[in-house]
Coordinates of C-alpha atoms and ligand atoms in Angstrom, one line a residue:
X1 CA 134.6 18.7 85.0
X2 CA 135.9 21.6 86.9
X3 CA 137.3 19.4 89.5
X4 CA 140.4 18.6 86.6
X5 CA 141.7 21.9 87.3
X6 CA 142.4 21.0 90.7
X7 CA 144.2 19.0 92.2
X8 CA 142.5 15.9 94.2
X9 CA 143.9 16.4 97.5
X10 CA 141.2 19.5 97.8
X11 CA 138.5 18.1 96.7
X12 CA 136.5 17.4 99.8
X13 CA 137.1 21.0 100.4
X14 CA 135.4 21.6 96.7
X15 CA 132.2 19.8 97.5
X16 CA 132.2 21.2 101.1
X17 CA 132.1 25.0 99.4
X18 CA 129.5 23.8 97.1
X19 CA 127.5 22.5 98.7
X20 CA 127.4 26.1 101.2
X21 CA 127.1 28.1 97.6
X22 CA 124.3 25.5 96.7
X23 CA 122.8 26.2 99.7
X24 CA 123.4 30.3 99.5
X25 CA 121.9 29.8 95.5
X26 CA 118.9 28.2 96.8
X27 CA 118.1 30.5 99.1
X28 CA 116.3 29.0 101.7
X29 CA 116.8 29.0 105.5
X30 CA 116.7 26.4 108.2
X31 CA 117.9 28.4 110.2
X32 CA 117.3 32.1 111.4
X33 CA 121.3 33.1 111.7
X34 CA 120.7 35.2 114.6
X35 CA 118.5 33.2 117.2
X36 CA 118.9 29.0 115.3
X37 CA 115.0 29.5 115.7
X38 CA 113.4 27.7 112.6
X39 CA 109.9 29.9 111.9
X40 CA 109.9 32.4 109.4
X41 CA 107.4 34.5 107.4
X42 CA 108.9 34.5 104.3
X43 CA 108.9 37.5 101.8
X44 CA 110.2 38.0 98.1
X45 CA 111.4 41.1 95.8
X46 CA 112.3 40.3 92.6
X47 CA 114.5 37.4 92.8
X48 CA 115.5 37.3 96.7
X49 CA 114.1 35.7 99.5
X50 CA 114.5 37.3 102.8
X51 CA 112.9 35.8 106.3
X52 CA 111.9 37.3 108.9
X53 CA 112.5 35.3 112.4
X54 CA 109.2 34.6 114.3
X55 CA 111.3 34.8 117.2
X56 CA 113.7 37.4 117.4
X57 CA 111.8 39.3 114.4
X58 CA 115.4 39.3 112.6
X59 CA 115.7 39.7 108.6
X60 CA 118.3 37.9 106.9
X61 CA 119.0 35.8 104.1
X62 CA 120.6 32.9 103.2
X63 CA 123.9 35.4 102.4
X64 CA 123.3 36.6 106.1
X65 CA 126.6 37.2 108.1
X66 CA 128.5 35.9 104.9
X67 CA 131.1 37.8 102.3
X68 CA 128.3 37.6 99.7
X69 CA 125.8 39.3 101.5
X70 CA 123.4 41.3 99.0
X71 CA 126.0 40.4 96.0
X72 CA 123.0 38.8 93.7
X73 CA 122.4 36.6 92.2
X74 CA 124.2 34.1 93.4
X75 CA 123.9 32.0 91.2
X76 CA 126.9 34.3 89.7
X77 CA 129.5 32.8 92.7
X78 CA 129.9 29.5 91.3
X79 CA 130.6 31.0 87.4
X80 CA 132.7 33.4 88.4
X81 CA 134.8 30.7 90.7
X82 CA 134.7 28.3 87.4
X83 CA 135.7 31.0 85.2
X84 CA 138.7 32.2 87.2
X85 CA 140.2 29.1 87.3
X86 CA 140.2 28.3 84.2
X87 CA 142.1 31.6 84.2
X88 CA 139.4 33.6 82.2
X89 CA 140.4 37.3 82.7
X90 CA 137.9 39.4 84.5
X91 CA 136.9 41.2 81.5
X92 CA 135.9 38.1 80.2
X93 CA 133.7 36.5 82.9
X94 CA 132.2 40.5 82.8
X95 CA 131.8 40.4 78.9
X96 CA 129.9 37.1 79.5
X97 CA 127.6 37.9 82.4
X98 CA 126.7 41.6 80.8
X99 CA 127.8 43.0 84.2
X100 CA 130.4 45.7 85.2
X101 CA 134.3 44.4 86.3
X102 CA 133.6 45.9 89.5
X103 CA 131.4 43.4 90.4
X104 CA 132.9 40.0 89.1
X105 CA 135.4 41.4 90.8
X106 CA 133.6 42.2 93.9
X107 CA 131.9 38.5 94.3
X108 CA 135.7 36.8 93.5
X109 CA 137.2 39.2 96.4
X110 CA 134.2 37.9 98.0
X111 CA 135.1 34.2 97.1
X112 CA 138.6 34.8 98.3
X113 CA 137.2 35.8 101.9
X114 CA 134.5 33.0 102.2
X115 CA 137.2 30.7 101.0
X116 CA 140.0 31.7 103.9
X117 CA 137.2 31.3 106.6
X118 CA 136.2 28.0 106.0
X119 CA 138.4 26.4 103.8
X120 CA 142.4 27.7 104.2
X121 CA 144.2 25.0 101.8
X122 CA 141.2 25.7 98.7
X123 CA 141.9 29.1 99.5
X124 CA 145.5 29.1 99.4
X125 CA 145.7 27.6 96.3
X126 CA 143.0 29.3 94.4
X127 CA 145.0 32.9 95.4
X128 CA 148.2 31.6 94.4
X129 CA 146.4 30.7 90.8
X130 CA 145.0 33.7 90.5
X131 CA 148.6 35.7 91.3
X132 CA 149.9 34.1 88.4
X133 CA 147.6 35.2 86.0
X134 CA 146.7 38.9 87.1
X135 CA 144.3 39.9 84.3
X136 CA 145.8 42.5 81.7
X137 CA 143.8 45.4 83.5
X138 CA 145.0 45.1 86.3
X139 CA 148.4 45.6 84.9
X140 CA 147.6 48.1 82.8
X141 CA 146.4 50.2 85.6
X142 CA 149.4 49.7 88.4
X143 CA 151.2 51.3 85.2
X144 CA 148.4 53.8 85.5
X145 CA 149.2 54.3 88.8
X146 CA 153.2 54.3 88.8
X147 CA 153.6 57.0 86.1
X148 CA 151.3 59.1 88.5
X149 CA 153.1 58.5 91.4
X150 CA 157.0 59.0 89.9
X151 CA 155.3 62.0 87.8
X152 CA 154.4 63.6 91.2
X153 CA 157.2 63.2 92.8
X154 CA 159.5 64.2 90.0
X155 CA 158.2 66.5 88.3
X156 CA 160.0 70.0 88.4
X157 CA 157.8 72.6 86.5
X158 CA 154.1 72.5 86.9
X159 CA 151.8 74.4 85.7
X160 CA 150.8 76.6 89.1
X161 CA 147.5 74.9 89.8
X162 CA 146.5 79.0 90.9
X163 CA 146.7 81.7 87.8
X164 CA 148.7 78.7 85.4
X165 CA 152.4 80.2 85.1
X166 CA 155.0 78.0 84.2
X167 CA 156.8 79.8 86.7
X168 CA 156.9 77.4 89.9
X169 CA 159.6 75.3 91.7
X170 CA 159.1 72.5 93.5
X171 CA 159.7 72.7 97.7
X172 CA 161.0 69.0 99.0
X173 CA 160.8 65.4 97.9
X174 CA 157.3 65.7 97.6
X175 CA 153.8 67.1 95.8
X176 CA 154.0 70.7 96.5
X177 CA 155.3 73.5 95.0
X178 CA 155.6 77.9 95.3
X179 CA 154.6 79.3 92.2
X180 CA 157.1 82.5 91.2
X181 CA 154.7 84.8 89.8
X182 CA 151.1 85.1 92.0
X183 CA 153.5 83.8 94.9
X184 CA 151.4 81.0 95.7
X185 CA 151.9 77.6 97.5
X186 CA 150.1 74.1 96.5
X187 CA 150.8 71.0 97.0
X188 CA 149.8 68.5 94.1
X189 CA 148.3 65.9 96.7
X190 CA 146.6 68.1 99.4
X191 CA 142.8 66.9 100.1
X192 CA 143.8 63.6 98.9
X193 CA 145.1 60.4 101.0
X194 CA 148.3 60.8 100.0
X195 CA 149.0 63.9 101.9
X196 CA 150.9 63.5 104.5
X197 CA 151.7 59.8 103.8
X198 CA 155.8 59.4 104.8
X199 CA 158.3 58.0 103.1
X200 CA 158.0 58.1 99.4
X201 CA 161.1 56.7 98.8
X202 CA 159.0 53.4 99.0
X203 CA 155.8 54.4 97.6
X204 CA 156.5 52.3 94.3
X205 CA 157.6 49.5 96.0
X206 CA 154.5 49.2 98.3
X207 CA 152.5 49.4 94.8
X208 CA 154.2 46.4 93.8
X209 CA 153.7 44.0 96.5
X210 CA 150.4 45.4 96.9
X211 CA 149.5 43.9 93.2
X212 CA 151.7 41.0 94.2
X213 CA 149.0 39.8 96.6
X214 CA 151.1 40.0 99.9
X215 CA 149.4 40.4 102.8
X216 CA 149.6 43.1 105.7
X217 CA 151.9 41.2 107.3
X218 CA 154.1 40.6 105.2
X219 CA 154.4 44.3 103.2
X220 CA 155.5 45.4 107.0
X221 CA 158.0 42.9 107.1
X222 CA 159.5 43.5 103.2
X223 CA 159.2 47.3 103.8
X224 CA 160.1 47.9 108.0
X225 CA 156.9 49.6 108.5
X226 CA 154.2 49.1 111.4
X227 CA 151.7 47.4 110.7
X228 CA 149.2 49.3 111.8
X229 CA 150.7 52.3 109.1
X230 CA 150.7 49.4 106.4
X231 CA 147.2 48.8 106.8
X232 CA 147.0 52.9 107.2
X233 CA 148.3 52.8 103.4
X234 CA 146.4 50.0 101.9
X235 CA 143.8 52.0 102.8
X236 CA 144.7 55.0 101.1
X237 CA 146.5 54.3 98.5
X238 CA 143.1 52.1 97.0
X239 CA 140.9 55.7 97.7
X240 CA 143.7 57.0 95.8
X241 CA 143.3 53.5 92.8
X242 CA 139.9 54.8 92.6
X243 CA 140.3 58.7 92.4
X244 CA 142.5 58.1 89.7
X245 CA 139.9 56.2 87.9
X246 CA 141.4 52.3 88.3
X247 CA 138.6 51.1 90.6
X248 CA 139.8 47.6 89.0
X249 CA 143.1 47.6 90.7
X250 CA 141.5 49.8 93.9
X251 CA 139.1 46.4 94.4
X252 CA 141.8 44.2 93.6
X253 CA 144.5 45.1 96.1
X254 CA 142.3 45.9 98.5
X255 CA 141.3 42.6 100.3
X256 CA 143.9 42.1 103.3
Ligands
ZN1 ZN1 115.6 35.1 115.3
ZN2 ZN1 150.7 80.8 90.4

């Protein structure tokens, strides 16, 4: 029984949460989420039931207004939740479900968002458990990002992006260079979200805090950065992670 993995004081939240998931999975709705009316036209395409309210004419599904909107098949949600509680890695779950790692992570993040909204105590327990068992992929991708940042900020000799000459010099602390052969300046971070992102000395630490699951407020306190800056940085880094093909890490870090 999955409940054996979960502290007894959380069982009532767990049962209520399972009740919610079951309603979503069965795809039945009793009242329109927009106007509260209870008369619908029902249509079905593949395995999804769509309800059209007879009063306000809006369309809805059992997951409308939840983080699970469009994350079909809905029965995966409970499977992923229970597998994560048993410390299965995202990779193992993806393999068992026959889907991509990103699909599993997206659903897990929706689960976390839903729990945060409705069952805060269960949410805290679930999230802490996640961080004690960070998957190998996340660790590996974090290493890739670390290496890229170090390379970008420390490399002295970079081939010119225009003429491939080795004869380049670094300008300042950022990833900007001047080529002595063709006299061009180039910036390795130009056209990336990191262009003009200040405080390069905090970048590695920032990534560590993201992976450790710190929220924006905690990061802003730890690094003495303004809260708006932290949320901008989080978005910029998640985009950059995607550019570097670290999609799993990007999804993992995207949840504030
Ligand atoms: Zn309605
Ligand atoms: Zn050049």
